[in-house]
Steps between C-alpha positions, in 0.01 A plus 500: 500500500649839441555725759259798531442890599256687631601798317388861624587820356400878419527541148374822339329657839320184513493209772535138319525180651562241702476380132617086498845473284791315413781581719741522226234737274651756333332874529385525169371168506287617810407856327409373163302152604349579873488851510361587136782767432668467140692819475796356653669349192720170497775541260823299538408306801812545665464922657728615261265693214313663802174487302334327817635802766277562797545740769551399875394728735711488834410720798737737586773374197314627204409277227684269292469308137506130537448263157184313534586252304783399755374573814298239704198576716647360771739821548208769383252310770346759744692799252331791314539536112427659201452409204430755162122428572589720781663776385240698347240704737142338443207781595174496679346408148733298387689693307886406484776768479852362388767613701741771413732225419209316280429838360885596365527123352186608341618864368780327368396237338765296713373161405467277157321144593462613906596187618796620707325842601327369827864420677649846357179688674548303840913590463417879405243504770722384772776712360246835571418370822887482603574879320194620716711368838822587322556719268774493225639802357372599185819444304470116631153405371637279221725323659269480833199338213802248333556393839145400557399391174812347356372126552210506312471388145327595226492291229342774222578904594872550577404650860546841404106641539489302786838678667345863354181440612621433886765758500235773384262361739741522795630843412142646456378372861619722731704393769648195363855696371701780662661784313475591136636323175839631403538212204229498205372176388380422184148421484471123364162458585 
């Protein structure tokens, strides 16, 4: 007999579980077949492409970006998450706004096929969050957004709208940079 779970967690604002599972269940396994969420994408299988990148929220850490794909309910068991379901603001009537990360992917047409957008918005997201706690000087963006995003793949795009459309994103919130740009970049996106 296999050994089993109960599996509990907070994912999008929402209490789930004590859901039955495999111990040795896989996160995206768990999203896609018991919790009904397919935005989280399973790519290579092996947390490299970062297609399948959820966010982790720890109290009093921050958050974090963990591959779904790799990581087992057992060690998410009792944790909140987020997944890209999440990550837009759903109103009163229903009506869902994309984030301002969502909405600068849009704006620049960052994606081709989509498949790998859902881990870049959970990465970009997380990367906002940190800028809000920590801001980077403004001169730093690019390499602060390489840093965050450089283990994703996209198979299709090239990465640069994705890249322009978090650095102009990051230095149009306020608060998330210090000082002024002293270097010009070239707009790619």
């Amino acid at each position: 007999m296999q050994d089993r779970i109960q599996f509990s967690a907070t994912i999008n604002r929402k209490k789930i579980g004590p859901v039955d599972v495999p111990k040795d269940l896989m996160m995206i396994e768990f999203l896609q077949e018991y919790a009904g969420m397919n935005g989280t994408r399973l790519g290579c299988g092996q947390g490299v492409c970062r297609a399948c990148t959820i966010i982790v929220d720890e109290p009093g850490k921050g958050s974090i970006t963990v591959p779904a794909c790799v990581t087992g309910v057992t060690w998410l068991n009792g944790k909140t998450i987020r997944t890209v379901e999440g990550i837009a603001s759903v109103d009163d009537k229903g009506v869902v706004h994309p984030s301002p990360v969502q909405k600068a992917f849009l704006e620049h047409y960052s994606f081709q096929c989509g498949y790998c957008t859902p881990g870049f918005v959970n990465s970009a997201t997380v990367l906002m969050e940190k800028l809000e706690k920590n801001p980077v000087p403004a001169d730093d963006v690019e390499k602060a957004i390489e840093q965050q995003l450089e283990p994703h793949v996209c198979r299709c795009t090239g990465y640069v709208r994705y890249y322009s459309a978090v650095r102009d994103v990051i230095l149009k919130t306020p608060g998330l940079t210090t000082g002024k740009r002293t270097k010009e970049v070239a707009n790619n996106g």
